Amino acid sequence: MASVKAIPGSVRYNGPHDGTGSCCRYLVFDEKSYELQEHAWPPPAQVDRYVDWYDFRGLGDGARVQELATMLGMPDMALEDALDITQRPKYEELTDSFLFTLDRLHLSEAGELTSQKVTLYWDKEFVLTLQEYPDDVFAHVTDRIVKGVGRIRKRGSAYLAYALIDNLIDDYTDALQVLEVMIENLETSILNGGNEVDTKRRIHRLKAIANRFRSTLGPVRDAVGRWHKSEHPGKEPKLKIYLQDLYDNTKRAYDLSNDYITRTNDLYQLFTSELSIRTNKVVQLLTVVSTIFIPLTFLTGLYGMNFDNIPELHTRYGYFVLWAVMIAVVAGLLGYFKRKGWF
């Protein structure tokens, strides 16, 4: 189902998900303990002195999304951005809360690019994540919290938001690594003389993927930069060093996407160059064959004329002599062409 443009001021999801399989996970934790509910509906109220993480998956279930957002005090304009899949990645500061929206891109080894809208909304006590599809893109972060690995259990909601976004940036990096392998494989295929129609299709496909990454990562880089430079009083001071690292990683991923666009352009140049070389080889072979047959055609034409007074016409061994001459001519031309390196 194609997406439709959201009406300004409306709180309505405009993507393809139909609400099937939507669910809400609730994870509350501090340094010493945690509580996890995989299918928490209705969602529990916030617990004082703990960090509450509400993770809703499946934006097509609009009623539940609206109920959860209302419970957590998420403004309608922020929810509108979360439900609009055409919304560019952005970071926004509200009175005492924060909003970060972006597109999560995944590239399979088969070359299939998929995306889904992911939104984070948080204040000093909780984090709300809204994932467009029921697939869980934050399973790794959940596992770290449950096992007590890293700093998340020791820090507040802002650090959890950072860890979640960092996880998404890592997904970009992993997808770009897959793209790099695809580019290298295609380059090898071009040099080995792969199918022309398939090669051209693959080049355009890789270029479209690289452009998609660049158009997504540019706004994400700018959003992370705004968060890093923010002087909002609700921003956790100790988070600055981590946001610098996050910005560096995002910028690196953006630069890689630019490099891959250049490489896909180079692939097209390589493809046209190899195609030209192959064409030249065919033309060269045809030229050699034509050149060999020019003197043979002359000799057969000469002795094929209907004149009685051709001196060699009645020579006893004239036929065999002509054959010997033609073979000698062919051998001489082949030897000359080989010395010149023409074949």
mmCIF file of C-alpha atoms in Angstrom:
data_model
loop_
_atom_site.group_PDB
_atom_site.id
_atom_site.type_symbol
_atom_site.label_atom_id
_atom_site.label_comp_id
_atom_site.label_asym_id
_atom_site.label_seq_id
_atom_site.Cartn_x
_atom_site.Cartn_y
_atom_site.Cartn_z
ATOM 1 C CA MET A 1 0.000 0.000 0.000
ATOM 2 C CA ALA A 2 1.437 3.391 -0.960
ATOM 3 C CA SER A 3 1.852 6.024 1.706
ATOM 4 C CA VAL A 4 -0.260 9.163 1.661
ATOM 5 C CA LYS A 5 0.802 12.624 2.669
ATOM 6 C CA ALA A 6 -0.234 13.538 6.188
ATOM 7 C CA ILE A 7 -2.568 16.480 6.661
ATOM 8 C CA PRO A 8 -0.876 19.200 8.766
ATOM 9 C CA GLY A 9 -2.221 19.136 12.305
ATOM 10 C CA SER A 10 -3.605 15.594 12.000
ATOM 11 C CA VAL A 11 -2.429 12.733 14.169
ATOM 12 C CA ARG A 12 -2.664 9.886 11.693
ATOM 13 C CA TYR A 13 -0.246 7.222 10.506
ATOM 14 C CA ASN A 14 0.272 7.359 6.727
ATOM 15 C CA GLY A 15 2.423 4.266 6.193
ATOM 16 C CA PRO A 16 1.808 0.711 4.949
ATOM 17 C CA HIS A 17 1.577 -1.159 8.266
ATOM 18 C CA ASP A 18 -1.993 -2.302 8.955
ATOM 19 C CA GLY A 19 -1.637 -2.765 12.716
ATOM 20 C CA THR A 20 -1.216 -6.549 12.616
ATOM 21 C CA GLY A 21 1.141 -7.884 15.270
ATOM 22 C CA SER A 22 1.560 -4.589 17.114
ATOM 23 C CA CYS A 23 2.832 -4.892 20.672
ATOM 24 C CA CYS A 24 4.249 -2.901 23.542
ATOM 25 C CA ARG A 25 7.224 -3.881 25.660
ATOM 26 C CA TYR A 26 7.769 -2.294 29.054
ATOM 27 C CA LEU A 27 11.188 -2.351 30.677
ATOM 28 C CA VAL A 28 11.863 -0.559 33.941
ATOM 29 C CA PHE A 29 15.298 -0.669 35.534
ATOM 30 C CA ASP A 30 17.897 0.843 37.813
ATOM 31 C CA GLU A 31 21.477 -0.186 38.567
ATOM 32 C CA LYS A 32 20.485 -3.130 40.759
ATOM 33 C CA SER A 33 17.309 -4.545 39.224
ATOM 34 C CA TYR A 34 14.956 -4.570 36.268
ATOM 35 C CA GLU A 35 11.466 -5.687 35.305
ATOM 36 C CA LEU A 36 10.557 -6.723 31.773
ATOM 37 C CA GLN A 37 7.054 -7.193 30.331
ATOM 38 C CA GLU A 38 7.073 -8.244 26.666
ATOM 39 C CA HIS A 39 3.353 -7.722 26.001
ATOM 40 C CA ALA A 40 2.457 -4.916 28.340
ATOM 41 C CA TRP A 41 -1.035 -3.739 27.546
ATOM 42 C CA PRO A 42 -2.428 -1.696 29.032
ATOM 43 C CA PRO A 43 1.005 -0.187 29.720
ATOM 44 C CA PRO A 44 2.020 0.136 33.382
ATOM 45 C CA ALA A 45 2.365 3.545 35.000
ATOM 46 C CA GLN A 46 5.827 4.986 35.538
ATOM 47 C CA VAL A 47 7.815 3.853 38.552
ATOM 48 C CA ASP A 48 9.521 6.556 40.619
ATOM 49 C CA ARG A 49 13.339 6.535 40.898
ATOM 50 C CA TYR A 50 13.602 4.116 37.941
ATOM 51 C CA VAL A 51 14.058 4.554 34.215
ATOM 52 C CA ASP A 52 10.949 3.442 32.318
ATOM 53 C CA TRP A 53 11.241 2.349 28.695
ATOM 54 C CA TYR A 54 8.058 1.922 26.656
ATOM 55 C CA ASP A 55 8.756 0.301 23.299
ATOM 56 C CA PHE A 56 5.741 0.211 20.974
ATOM 57 C CA ARG A 57 6.031 -1.679 17.667
ATOM 58 C CA GLY A 58 3.448 -1.400 14.889
ATOM 59 C CA LEU A 59 2.312 2.142 14.075
ATOM 60 C CA GLY A 60 -0.691 0.871 12.126
ATOM 61 C CA ASP A 61 -2.446 0.297 15.469
ATOM 62 C CA GLY A 62 -3.324 3.967 15.791
ATOM 63 C CA ALA A 63 -5.639 3.685 18.793
ATOM 64 C CA ARG A 64 -2.995 2.106 21.007
ATOM 65 C CA VAL A 65 -0.298 4.510 19.830
ATOM 66 C CA GLN A 66 -2.548 7.450 20.690
ATOM 67 C CA GLU A 67 -3.411 5.966 24.097
ATOM 68 C CA LEU A 68 0.227 5.400 25.015
ATOM 69 C CA ALA A 69 1.285 8.860 23.797
ATOM 70 C CA THR A 70 -1.507 10.494 25.812
ATOM 71 C CA MET A 71 -0.531 8.550 28.933
ATOM 72 C CA LEU A 72 3.068 9.781 28.654
ATOM 73 C CA GLY A 73 2.115 13.356 27.803
ATOM 74 C CA MET A 74 3.495 13.322 24.276
ATOM 75 C CA PRO A 75 2.291 16.463 22.424
ATOM 76 C CA ASP A 76 0.120 15.954 19.359
ATOM 77 C CA MET A 77 2.631 17.736 17.099
ATOM 78 C CA ALA A 78 5.372 15.368 18.255
ATOM 79 C CA LEU A 79 3.104 12.369 17.691
ATOM 80 C CA GLU A 80 2.232 13.710 14.246
ATOM 81 C CA ASP A 81 5.937 13.704 13.340
ATOM 82 C CA ALA A 82 6.262 10.159 14.678
ATOM 83 C CA LEU A 83 3.380 8.872 12.541
ATOM 84 C CA ASP A 84 4.347 10.694 9.334
ATOM 85 C CA ILE A 85 6.719 8.421 7.401
ATOM 86 C CA THR A 86 7.554 11.279 5.003
ATOM 87 C CA GLN A 87 8.968 13.347 7.879
ATOM 88 C CA ARG A 88 12.714 13.919 7.517
ATOM 89 C CA PRO A 89 14.944 12.783 10.415
ATOM 90 C CA LYS A 90 14.982 15.501 13.050
ATOM 91 C CA TYR A 91 15.863 16.370 16.645
ATOM 92 C CA GLU A 92 13.502 18.642 18.509
ATOM 93 C CA GLU A 93 13.547 20.083 22.017
ATOM 94 C CA LEU A 94 10.256 20.645 23.799
ATOM 95 C CA THR A 95 9.705 22.337 27.162
ATOM 96 C CA ASP A 96 10.947 19.455 29.301
ATOM 97 C CA SER A 97 11.217 16.614 26.809
ATOM 98 C CA PHE A 98 12.985 15.641 23.582
ATOM 99 C CA LEU A 99 12.042 14.117 20.235
ATOM 100 C CA PHE A 100 14.254 12.289 17.739
ATOM 101 C CA THR A 101 12.856 10.766 14.535
ATOM 102 C CA LEU A 102 14.773 8.887 11.850
ATOM 103 C CA ASP A 103 14.495 6.109 9.291
ATOM 104 C CA ARG A 104 16.144 2.797 10.082
ATOM 105 C CA LEU A 105 17.638 1.275 6.926
ATOM 106 C CA HIS A 106 18.493 -2.399 6.491
ATOM 107 C CA LEU A 107 20.256 -3.918 3.491
ATOM 108 C CA SER A 108 20.165 -7.691 3.102
ATOM 109 C CA GLU A 109 22.976 -9.657 1.475
ATOM 110 C CA ALA A 110 20.602 -10.264 -1.439
ATOM 111 C CA GLY A 111 20.495 -6.499 -2.021
ATOM 112 C CA GLU A 112 16.999 -5.809 -0.677
ATOM 113 C CA LEU A 113 16.777 -2.406 1.008
ATOM 114 C CA THR A 114 14.049 -1.927 3.626
ATOM 115 C CA SER A 115 13.293 1.002 5.893
ATOM 116 C CA GLN A 116 11.037 1.811 8.793
ATOM 117 C CA LYS A 117 10.246 4.924 10.764
ATOM 118 C CA VAL A 118 11.605 4.987 14.324
ATOM 119 C CA THR A 119 10.880 7.735 16.852
ATOM 120 C CA LEU A 120 12.271 8.368 20.322
ATOM 121 C CA TYR A 121 10.523 10.643 22.793
ATOM 122 C CA TRP A 122 11.933 11.065 26.299
ATOM 123 C CA ASP A 123 12.182 13.205 29.385
ATOM 124 C CA LYS A 124 14.230 12.775 32.563
ATOM 125 C CA GLU A 125 12.157 9.786 33.759
ATOM 126 C CA PHE A 126 11.152 7.687 30.743
ATOM 127 C CA VAL A 127 11.872 6.862 27.109
ATOM 128 C CA LEU A 128 9.185 6.070 24.538
ATOM 129 C CA THR A 129 10.212 4.374 21.293
ATOM 130 C CA LEU A 130 7.801 3.973 18.388
ATOM 131 C CA GLN A 131 8.824 1.460 15.719
ATOM 132 C CA GLU A 132 6.857 1.344 12.496
ATOM 133 C CA TYR A 133 6.790 -2.467 12.233
ATOM 134 C CA PRO A 134 6.522 -5.265 14.816
ATOM 135 C CA ASP A 135 10.122 -6.328 14.071
ATOM 136 C CA ASP A 136 12.315 -5.438 17.039
ATOM 137 C CA VAL A 137 15.320 -3.308 16.061
ATOM 138 C CA PHE A 138 16.314 -2.725 19.701
ATOM 139 C CA ALA A 139 16.692 -6.352 20.800
ATOM 140 C CA HIS A 140 20.429 -5.874 21.313
ATOM 141 C CA VAL A 141 19.894 -2.924 23.678
ATOM 142 C CA THR A 142 17.232 -4.830 25.601
ATOM 143 C CA ASP A 143 19.627 -7.736 26.013
ATOM 144 C CA ARG A 144 22.338 -5.412 27.368
ATOM 145 C CA ILE A 145 19.938 -3.984 29.954
ATOM 146 C CA VAL A 146 18.714 -7.405 31.063
ATOM 147 C CA LYS A 147 22.259 -8.737 31.411
ATOM 148 C CA GLY A 148 23.540 -5.555 33.043
ATOM 149 C CA VAL A 149 26.206 -5.065 30.358
ATOM 150 C CA GLY A 150 27.622 -1.587 29.839
ATOM 151 C CA ARG A 151 26.529 1.704 31.423
ATOM 152 C CA ILE A 152 22.818 1.815 30.601
ATOM 153 C CA ARG A 153 21.617 0.454 33.950
ATOM 154 C CA LYS A 154 23.797 3.016 35.750
ATOM 155 C CA ARG A 155 22.602 6.050 33.837
ATOM 156 C CA GLY A 156 19.379 7.918 33.172
ATOM 157 C CA SER A 157 16.829 8.135 30.389
ATOM 158 C CA ALA A 158 18.964 10.435 28.216
ATOM 159 C CA TYR A 159 21.736 7.851 28.119
ATOM 160 C CA LEU A 160 19.198 5.175 27.181
ATOM 161 C CA ALA A 161 18.038 7.398 24.302
ATOM 162 C CA TYR A 162 21.658 7.816 23.241
ATOM 163 C CA ALA A 163 22.241 4.035 23.365
ATOM 164 C CA LEU A 164 19.143 3.394 21.240
ATOM 165 C CA ILE A 165 20.137 5.919 18.579
ATOM 166 C CA ASP A 166 23.702 4.622 18.637
ATOM 167 C CA ASN A 167 22.278 1.163 17.955
ATOM 168 C CA LEU A 168 20.489 2.558 14.877
ATOM 169 C CA ILE A 169 23.684 4.245 13.662
ATOM 170 C CA ASP A 170 25.439 0.883 13.981
ATOM 171 C CA ASP A 171 22.700 -0.563 11.761
ATOM 172 C CA TYR A 172 23.555 2.051 9.129
ATOM 173 C CA THR A 173 27.224 1.068 9.357
ATOM 174 C CA ASP A 174 26.410 -2.643 9.011
ATOM 175 C CA ALA A 175 24.215 -1.948 5.980
ATOM 176 C CA LEU A 176 26.962 0.160 4.376
ATOM 177 C CA GLN A 177 29.391 -2.731 4.829
ATOM 178 C CA VAL A 178 26.962 -4.946 2.894
ATOM 179 C CA LEU A 179 26.797 -2.261 0.198
ATOM 180 C CA GLU A 180 30.588 -2.192 -0.013
ATOM 181 C CA VAL A 181 30.704 -5.961 -0.578
ATOM 182 C CA MET A 182 28.045 -5.638 -3.289
ATOM 183 C CA ILE A 183 30.073 -2.923 -5.039
ATOM 184 C CA GLU A 184 33.251 -5.030 -4.906
ATOM 185 C CA ASN A 185 31.438 -8.086 -6.261
ATOM 186 C CA LEU A 186 29.963 -6.073 -9.111
ATOM 187 C CA GLU A 187 33.363 -4.627 -9.937
ATOM 188 C CA THR A 188 34.766 -8.151 -10.190
ATOM 189 C CA SER A 189 31.828 -9.204 -12.352
ATOM 190 C CA ILE A 190 32.439 -6.290 -14.751
ATOM 191 C CA LEU A 191 36.129 -7.135 -15.095
ATOM 192 C CA ASN A 192 35.221 -10.778 -15.743
ATOM 193 C CA GLY A 193 32.848 -9.817 -18.548
ATOM 194 C CA GLY A 194 29.473 -10.317 -16.853
ATOM 195 C CA ASN A 195 26.131 -10.042 -18.611
ATOM 196 C CA GLU A 196 25.724 -6.500 -19.923
ATOM 197 C CA VAL A 197 22.014 -6.041 -19.238
ATOM 198 C CA ASP A 198 22.274 -7.484 -15.711
ATOM 199 C CA THR A 199 25.397 -5.433 -14.963
ATOM 200 C CA LYS A 200 23.738 -2.180 -16.000
ATOM 201 C CA ARG A 201 20.693 -2.983 -13.869
ATOM 202 C CA ARG A 202 22.875 -3.770 -10.837
ATOM 203 C CA ILE A 203 24.853 -0.540 -11.211
ATOM 204 C CA HIS A 204 21.694 1.572 -11.219
ATOM 205 C CA ARG A 205 20.353 -0.408 -8.258
ATOM 206 C CA LEU A 206 23.510 0.176 -6.192
ATOM 207 C CA LYS A 207 23.529 3.852 -7.091
ATOM 208 C CA ALA A 208 19.914 4.209 -5.926
ATOM 209 C CA ILE A 209 20.771 2.482 -2.636
ATOM 210 C CA ALA A 210 23.802 4.710 -2.053
ATOM 211 C CA ASN A 211 21.689 7.801 -2.779
ATOM 212 C CA ARG A 212 19.057 6.612 -0.298
ATOM 213 C CA PHE A 213 21.677 6.241 2.424
ATOM 214 C CA ARG A 214 23.076 9.699 1.736
ATOM 215 C CA SER A 215 19.651 11.372 1.694
ATOM 216 C CA THR A 216 18.824 9.688 5.025
ATOM 217 C CA LEU A 217 22.155 10.085 6.796
ATOM 218 C CA GLY A 218 22.502 13.791 5.976
ATOM 219 C CA PRO A 219 19.521 14.858 8.134
ATOM 220 C CA VAL A 220 20.438 12.272 10.804
ATOM 221 C CA ARG A 221 23.936 13.763 11.021
ATOM 222 C CA ASP A 222 22.447 17.262 11.361
ATOM 223 C CA ALA A 223 19.996 16.073 14.040
ATOM 224 C CA VAL A 224 22.743 14.419 16.085
ATOM 225 C CA GLY A 225 24.822 17.583 15.688
ATOM 226 C CA ARG A 226 21.974 19.691 17.078
ATOM 227 C CA TRP A 227 21.635 17.359 20.048
ATOM 228 C CA HIS A 228 25.362 17.462 20.681
ATOM 229 C CA LYS A 229 25.504 21.284 20.598
ATOM 230 C CA SER A 230 22.281 21.771 22.563
ATOM 231 C CA GLU A 231 22.331 23.902 25.717
ATOM 232 C CA HIS A 232 18.912 22.693 26.880
ATOM 233 C CA PRO A 233 18.784 22.635 30.710
ATOM 234 C CA GLY A 234 17.289 19.138 30.646
ATOM 235 C CA LYS A 235 20.243 17.712 28.751
ATOM 236 C CA GLU A 236 22.421 15.421 30.838
ATOM 237 C CA PRO A 237 25.883 17.102 31.159
ATOM 238 C CA LYS A 238 27.825 13.822 31.188
ATOM 239 C CA LEU A 239 26.260 12.876 27.874
ATOM 240 C CA LYS A 240 28.338 15.349 25.847
ATOM 241 C CA ILE A 241 31.329 13.048 25.295
ATOM 242 C CA TYR A 242 29.053 10.237 24.089
ATOM 243 C CA LEU A 243 27.166 12.556 21.756
ATOM 244 C CA GLN A 244 30.476 13.655 20.242
ATOM 245 C CA ASP A 245 31.284 10.014 19.515
ATOM 246 C CA LEU A 246 27.768 9.498 18.127
ATOM 247 C CA TYR A 247 28.166 12.513 15.857
ATOM 248 C CA ASP A 248 31.546 11.247 14.621
ATOM 249 C CA ASN A 249 30.047 7.837 13.814
ATOM 250 C CA THR A 250 27.107 9.404 12.003
ATOM 251 C CA LYS A 251 29.365 11.720 10.007
ATOM 252 C CA ARG A 252 31.590 8.769 9.108
ATOM 253 C CA ALA A 253 28.577 6.813 7.855
ATOM 254 C CA TYR A 254 27.425 9.842 5.832
ATOM 255 C CA ASP A 255 30.886 10.237 4.296
ATOM 256 C CA LEU A 256 30.880 6.535 3.406
ATOM 257 C CA SER A 257 27.561 6.932 1.606
ATOM 258 C CA ASN A 258 29.110 9.774 -0.417
ATOM 259 C CA ASP A 259 32.112 7.595 -1.227
ATOM 260 C CA TYR A 260 29.850 4.786 -2.401
ATOM 261 C CA ILE A 261 27.985 7.135 -4.727
ATOM 262 C CA THR A 262 31.339 8.036 -6.259
ATOM 263 C CA ARG A 263 32.242 4.366 -6.511
ATOM 264 C CA THR A 264 28.986 3.491 -8.236
ATOM 265 C CA ASN A 265 29.681 6.279 -10.742
ATOM 266 C CA ASP A 266 33.153 4.788 -11.224
ATOM 267 C CA LEU A 267 31.541 1.383 -11.756
ATOM 268 C CA TYR A 268 29.496 2.819 -14.603
ATOM 269 C CA GLN A 269 32.631 4.316 -16.148
ATOM 270 C CA LEU A 270 34.392 0.960 -15.755
ATOM 271 C CA PHE A 271 31.419 -0.808 -17.321
ATOM 272 C CA THR A 272 31.351 1.492 -20.375
ATOM 273 C CA SER A 273 35.136 1.210 -20.679
ATOM 274 C CA GLU A 274 35.028 -2.602 -20.602
ATOM 275 C CA LEU A 275 32.137 -2.558 -23.054
ATOM 276 C CA SER A 276 34.153 -0.335 -25.385
ATOM 277 C CA ILE A 277 37.177 -2.620 -25.099
ATOM 278 C CA ARG A 278 35.081 -5.664 -25.942
ATOM 279 C CA THR A 279 33.550 -3.856 -28.911
ATOM 280 C CA ASN A 280 36.986 -2.807 -30.123
ATOM 281 C CA LYS A 281 38.198 -6.396 -29.907
ATOM 282 C CA VAL A 282 35.287 -7.571 -32.037
ATOM 283 C CA VAL A 283 35.914 -4.806 -34.577
ATOM 284 C CA GLN A 284 39.628 -5.659 -34.582
ATOM 285 C CA LEU A 285 38.920 -9.348 -35.223
ATOM 286 C CA LEU A 286 36.535 -8.511 -38.054
ATOM 287 C CA THR A 287 39.115 -6.135 -39.530
ATOM 288 C CA VAL A 288 41.809 -8.828 -39.436
ATOM 289 C CA VAL A 289 39.489 -11.335 -41.124
ATOM 290 C CA SER A 290 38.507 -8.775 -43.760
ATOM 291 C CA THR A 291 42.153 -7.866 -44.402
ATOM 292 C CA ILE A 292 43.067 -11.519 -44.910
ATOM 293 C CA PHE A 293 40.284 -12.059 -47.394
ATOM 294 C CA ILE A 294 41.023 -8.943 -49.486
ATOM 295 C CA PRO A 295 44.029 -10.472 -51.365
ATOM 296 C CA LEU A 296 42.258 -13.837 -51.566
ATOM 297 C CA THR A 297 39.234 -12.185 -53.090
ATOM 298 C CA PHE A 298 41.494 -10.391 -55.570
ATOM 299 C CA LEU A 299 43.190 -13.629 -56.665
ATOM 300 C CA THR A 300 39.959 -15.597 -57.031
ATOM 301 C CA GLY A 301 38.368 -12.704 -58.853
ATOM 302 C CA LEU A 302 41.330 -12.365 -61.174
ATOM 303 C CA TYR A 303 41.373 -16.000 -62.193
ATOM 304 C CA GLY A 304 37.626 -16.211 -62.258
ATOM 305 C CA MET A 305 37.347 -13.825 -65.199
ATOM 306 C CA ASN A 306 35.968 -15.276 -68.428
ATOM 307 C CA PHE A 307 38.912 -14.539 -70.734
ATOM 308 C CA ASP A 308 40.586 -17.212 -72.925
ATOM 309 C CA ASN A 309 44.013 -15.579 -72.965
ATOM 310 C CA ILE A 310 44.856 -15.791 -69.282
ATOM 311 C CA PRO A 311 48.486 -17.034 -69.346
ATOM 312 C CA GLU A 312 48.179 -19.343 -66.335
ATOM 313 C CA LEU A 313 44.763 -20.659 -67.303
ATOM 314 C CA HIS A 314 45.999 -23.849 -68.968
ATOM 315 C CA THR A 315 48.994 -24.443 -66.707
ATOM 316 C CA ARG A 316 48.949 -28.058 -65.519
ATOM 317 C CA TYR A 317 49.476 -27.262 -61.872
ATOM 318 C CA GLY A 318 48.023 -23.724 -61.901
ATOM 319 C CA TYR A 319 45.196 -24.598 -59.496
ATOM 320 C CA PHE A 320 47.601 -25.961 -56.892
ATOM 321 C CA VAL A 321 49.982 -23.057 -57.362
ATOM 322 C CA LEU A 322 47.125 -20.636 -56.741
ATOM 323 C CA TRP A 323 46.231 -22.508 -53.550
ATOM 324 C CA ALA A 324 49.839 -22.367 -52.412
ATOM 325 C CA VAL A 325 50.007 -18.634 -53.082
ATOM 326 C CA MET A 326 46.768 -17.989 -51.165
ATOM 327 C CA ILE A 327 47.921 -20.101 -48.213
ATOM 328 C CA ALA A 328 51.237 -18.269 -48.200
ATOM 329 C CA VAL A 329 49.443 -14.933 -48.231
ATOM 330 C CA VAL A 330 47.214 -15.961 -45.301
ATOM 331 C CA ALA A 331 50.189 -17.316 -43.325
ATOM 332 C CA GLY A 332 52.212 -14.187 -44.003
ATOM 333 C CA LEU A 333 49.405 -11.865 -42.907
ATOM 334 C CA LEU A 334 48.705 -13.893 -39.753
ATOM 335 C CA GLY A 335 52.385 -13.828 -38.862
ATOM 336 C CA TYR A 336 52.529 -10.072 -39.407
ATOM 337 C CA PHE A 337 49.404 -9.427 -37.326
ATOM 338 C CA LYS A 338 50.720 -11.590 -34.508
ATOM 339 C CA ARG A 339 54.029 -9.701 -34.410
ATOM 340 C CA LYS A 340 52.047 -6.477 -34.171
ATOM 341 C CA GLY A 341 49.978 -7.919 -31.310
ATOM 342 C CA TRP A 342 46.681 -7.428 -33.077
ATOM 343 C CA PHE A 343 45.305 -10.777 -31.973
#
